[in-house]
Coordinates of C-alpha atoms in Angstrom, one line a residue:
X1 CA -9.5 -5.9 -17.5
X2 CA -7.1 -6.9 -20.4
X3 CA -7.9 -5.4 -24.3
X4 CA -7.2 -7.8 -26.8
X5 CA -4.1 -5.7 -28.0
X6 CA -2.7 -6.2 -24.6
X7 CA -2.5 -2.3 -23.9
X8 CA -2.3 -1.5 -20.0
X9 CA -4.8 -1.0 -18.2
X10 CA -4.2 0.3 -14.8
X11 CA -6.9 -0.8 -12.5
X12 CA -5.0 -3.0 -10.3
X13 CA -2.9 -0.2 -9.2
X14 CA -5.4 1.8 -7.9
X15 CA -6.9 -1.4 -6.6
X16 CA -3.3 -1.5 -4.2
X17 CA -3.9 2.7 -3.9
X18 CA -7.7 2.1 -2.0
X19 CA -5.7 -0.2 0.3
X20 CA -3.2 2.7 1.2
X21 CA -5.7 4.8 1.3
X22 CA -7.9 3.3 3.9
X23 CA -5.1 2.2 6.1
X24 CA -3.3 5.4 6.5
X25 CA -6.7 7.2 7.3
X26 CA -7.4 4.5 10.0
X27 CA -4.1 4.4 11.5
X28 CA -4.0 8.2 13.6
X29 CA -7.5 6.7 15.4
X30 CA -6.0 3.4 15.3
X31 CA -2.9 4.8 17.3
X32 CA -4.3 7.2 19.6
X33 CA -7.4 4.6 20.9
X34 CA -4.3 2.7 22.7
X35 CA -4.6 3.3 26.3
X36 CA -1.4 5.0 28.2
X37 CA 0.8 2.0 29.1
X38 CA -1.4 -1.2 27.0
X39 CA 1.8 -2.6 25.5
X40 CA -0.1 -5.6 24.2
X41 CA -2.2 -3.6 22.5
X42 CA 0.2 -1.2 20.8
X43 CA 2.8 -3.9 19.9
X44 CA 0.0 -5.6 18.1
X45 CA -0.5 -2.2 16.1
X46 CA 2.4 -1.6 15.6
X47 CA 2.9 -5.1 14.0
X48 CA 0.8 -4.2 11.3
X49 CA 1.9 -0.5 10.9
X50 CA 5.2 -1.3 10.5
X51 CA 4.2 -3.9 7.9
X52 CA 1.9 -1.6 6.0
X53 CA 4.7 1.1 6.3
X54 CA 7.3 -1.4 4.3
X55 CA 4.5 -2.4 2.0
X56 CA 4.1 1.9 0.8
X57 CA 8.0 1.7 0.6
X58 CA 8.4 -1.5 -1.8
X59 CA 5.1 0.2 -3.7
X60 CA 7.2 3.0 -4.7
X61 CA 10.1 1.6 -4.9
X62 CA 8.7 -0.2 -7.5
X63 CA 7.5 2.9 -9.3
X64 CA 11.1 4.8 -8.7
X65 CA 12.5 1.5 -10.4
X66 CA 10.4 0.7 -12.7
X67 CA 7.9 2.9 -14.2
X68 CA 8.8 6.7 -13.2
X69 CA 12.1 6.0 -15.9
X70 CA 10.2 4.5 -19.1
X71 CA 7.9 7.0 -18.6
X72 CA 10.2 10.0 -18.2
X73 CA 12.0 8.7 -21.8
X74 CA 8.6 8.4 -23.3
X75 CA 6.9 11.4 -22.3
X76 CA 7.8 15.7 -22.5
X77 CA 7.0 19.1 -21.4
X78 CA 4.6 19.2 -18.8
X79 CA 4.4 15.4 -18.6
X80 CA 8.0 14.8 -18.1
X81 CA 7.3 17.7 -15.5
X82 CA 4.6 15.6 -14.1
X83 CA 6.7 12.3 -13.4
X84 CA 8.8 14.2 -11.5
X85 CA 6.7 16.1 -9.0
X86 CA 5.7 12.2 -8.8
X87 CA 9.0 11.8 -7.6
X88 CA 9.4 14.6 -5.4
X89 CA 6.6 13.8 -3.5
X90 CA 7.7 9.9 -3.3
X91 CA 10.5 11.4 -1.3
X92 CA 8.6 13.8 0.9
X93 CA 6.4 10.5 1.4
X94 CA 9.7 8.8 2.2
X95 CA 10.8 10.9 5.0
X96 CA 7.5 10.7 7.0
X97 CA 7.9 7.1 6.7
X98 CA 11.3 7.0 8.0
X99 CA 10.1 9.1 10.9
X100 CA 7.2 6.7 11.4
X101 CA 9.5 3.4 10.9
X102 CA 11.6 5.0 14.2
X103 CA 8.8 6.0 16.3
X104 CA 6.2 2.5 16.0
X105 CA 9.5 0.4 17.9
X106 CA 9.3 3.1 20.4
X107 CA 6.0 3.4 20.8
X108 CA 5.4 -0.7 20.8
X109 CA 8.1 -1.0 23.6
X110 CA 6.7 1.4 26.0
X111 CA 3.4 2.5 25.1
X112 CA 3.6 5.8 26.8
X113 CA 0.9 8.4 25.6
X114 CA 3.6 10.8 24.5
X115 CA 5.1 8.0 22.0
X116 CA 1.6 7.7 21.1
X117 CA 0.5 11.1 20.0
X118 CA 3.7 11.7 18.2
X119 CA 3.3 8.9 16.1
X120 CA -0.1 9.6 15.7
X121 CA 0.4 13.2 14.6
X122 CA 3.2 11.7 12.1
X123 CA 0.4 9.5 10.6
X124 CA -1.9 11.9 9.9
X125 CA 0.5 14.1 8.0
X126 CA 1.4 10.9 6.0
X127 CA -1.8 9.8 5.1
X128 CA -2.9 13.9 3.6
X129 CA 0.0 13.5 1.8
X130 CA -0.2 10.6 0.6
X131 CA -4.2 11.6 -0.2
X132 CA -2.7 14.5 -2.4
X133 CA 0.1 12.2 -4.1
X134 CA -2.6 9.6 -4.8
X135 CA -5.3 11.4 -6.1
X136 CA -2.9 13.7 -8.3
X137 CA -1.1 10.1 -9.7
X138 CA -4.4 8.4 -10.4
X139 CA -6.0 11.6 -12.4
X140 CA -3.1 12.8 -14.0
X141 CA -0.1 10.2 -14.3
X142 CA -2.4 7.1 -14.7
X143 CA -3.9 7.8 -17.9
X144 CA -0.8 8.7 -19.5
X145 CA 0.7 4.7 -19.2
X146 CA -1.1 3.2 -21.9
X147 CA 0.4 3.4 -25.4
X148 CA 3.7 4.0 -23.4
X149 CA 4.0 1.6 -20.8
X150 CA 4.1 -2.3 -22.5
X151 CA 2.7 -5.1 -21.2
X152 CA 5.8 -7.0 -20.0
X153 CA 6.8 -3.2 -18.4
X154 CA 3.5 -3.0 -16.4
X155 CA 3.5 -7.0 -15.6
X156 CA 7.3 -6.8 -14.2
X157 CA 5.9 -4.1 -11.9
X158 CA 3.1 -6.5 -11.0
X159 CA 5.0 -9.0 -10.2
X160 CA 7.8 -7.1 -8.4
X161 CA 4.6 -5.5 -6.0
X162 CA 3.5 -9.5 -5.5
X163 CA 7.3 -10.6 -4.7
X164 CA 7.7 -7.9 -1.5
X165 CA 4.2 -9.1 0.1
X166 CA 4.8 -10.8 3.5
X167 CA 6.5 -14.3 3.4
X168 CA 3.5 -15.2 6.8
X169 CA 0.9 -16.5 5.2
X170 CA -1.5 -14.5 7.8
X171 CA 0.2 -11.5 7.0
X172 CA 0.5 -12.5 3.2
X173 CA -3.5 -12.4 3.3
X174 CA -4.1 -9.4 5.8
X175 CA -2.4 -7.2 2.7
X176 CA -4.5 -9.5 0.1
X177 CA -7.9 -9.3 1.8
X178 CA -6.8 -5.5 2.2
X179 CA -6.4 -4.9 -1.3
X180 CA -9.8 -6.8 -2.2
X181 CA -11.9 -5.0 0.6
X182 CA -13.5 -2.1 -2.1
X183 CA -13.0 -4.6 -5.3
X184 CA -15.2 -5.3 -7.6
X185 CA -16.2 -9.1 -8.6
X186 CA -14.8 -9.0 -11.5
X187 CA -11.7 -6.9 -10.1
X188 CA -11.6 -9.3 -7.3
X189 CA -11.4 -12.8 -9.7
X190 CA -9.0 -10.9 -12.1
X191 CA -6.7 -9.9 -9.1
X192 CA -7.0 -13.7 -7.6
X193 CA -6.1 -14.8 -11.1
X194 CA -2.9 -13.3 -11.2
X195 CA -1.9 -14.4 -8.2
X196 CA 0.9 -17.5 -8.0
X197 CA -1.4 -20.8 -8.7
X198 CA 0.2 -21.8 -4.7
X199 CA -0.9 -18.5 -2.9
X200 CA -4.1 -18.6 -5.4
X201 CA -4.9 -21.9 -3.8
X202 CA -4.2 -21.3 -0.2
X203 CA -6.2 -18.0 -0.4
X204 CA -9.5 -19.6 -1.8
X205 CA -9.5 -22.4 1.2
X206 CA -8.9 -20.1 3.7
X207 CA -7.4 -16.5 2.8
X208 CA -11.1 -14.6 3.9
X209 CA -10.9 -16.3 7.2
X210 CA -7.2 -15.2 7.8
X211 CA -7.9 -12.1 6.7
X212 CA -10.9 -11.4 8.7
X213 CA -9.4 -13.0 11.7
X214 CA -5.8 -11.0 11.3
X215 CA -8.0 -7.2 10.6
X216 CA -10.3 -8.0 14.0
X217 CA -7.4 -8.3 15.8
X218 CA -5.5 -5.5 14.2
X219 CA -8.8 -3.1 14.6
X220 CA -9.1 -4.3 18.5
X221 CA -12.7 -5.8 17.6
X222 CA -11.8 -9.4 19.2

């Protein structure tokens, strides 16, 4: 994971990505499997939408803030070009999420099949987009951070992504257990590692049980 001359090395982002990834595929089935007036069901959904929805915001909000600038200053020509299409489609991303932040209350309060399919429909067109906004960051943008992105750059965006996780420990460890789903071992114990030694703690007693009790729920399977 970490050279000994400290240069970046980006895994752990797309680590976080593969969580996005997975959830915003899942969520149009996820969505449209609630039955025409099951408000139980969709308010529990829409719980964890809603948090994965503000989870995508503070993720690129953390990139708008803090690694789409140095990068910009530090790169030109197509590159510079590069970072900003990265930026362009942040905010095309942004306004599908904004349409999906106002349907999910909606939809949880009423659970009415025409809420439904809308905010189904709105959740497929986010998760292609964020596909193509993914796979073009981690092929081209990725590669281009180390050598120009320090350490203390890439760690202050670590720990700004760690700050904005849920304050609920259950929900804390629904995004956790998320992100270490398709890790590797040694991806999985770097990632545990880094985590503060309180949360690092709390998740080795009992984060895999919150987690696999807090997804069953959220899936429908219990």
């Amino acid at each position: 994971m970490r050279t000994s001359d400290e240069r970046v090395d980006t895994w752990e982002m797309v680590l976080v990505h593969r969580l996005f990834r997975r959830e915003y595929r899942l969520a149009p089935g996820l969505v449209r499997a609630v039955h025409d007036g099951d408000k139980a069901r969709a308010a529990t959904v829409a719980e964890y939408l809603a948090d994965l929805t503000n989870g995508l915001h503070h993720h690129h909000a953390g990139e708008d803030d803090l690694l789409w600038p140095p990068l910009l200053e530090r790169l030109d020509g197509n590159a510079s070009d590069l970072v900003k299409r990265m930026e362009a489609q942040h905010h095309a991303l942004a306004a599908l999420l904004d349409r999906v932040e106002v349907l999910l209350p909606v939809w949880a309060r009423t659970a009415a099949a025409t809420a439904r399919d809308e905010l189904a429909d709105v959740l497929a067109r986010t998760s292609a987009a964020l596909d193509e906004h993914l796979a073009e960051e981690e092929t081209e943008l990725l590669p281009l951070v180390p050598g120009r992105i320090t350490r203390a750059e890439w760690d202050a965006l670590g720990r700004r992504g760690r700050a904005s996780l849920p304050k609920s420990p259950g929900k804390a460890f629904l995004f956790l257990g998320g992100i270490l789903q398709e890790a590797t071992p040694e991806e999985r114990a770097e990632f545990v590692r880094a985590l503060p030694p309180p949360v690092r703690l709390m998740w080795r007693l009992a984060g895999e049980r919150i987690y696999q009790r807090g997804i069953s729920r959220v899936r429908g399977s219990r």
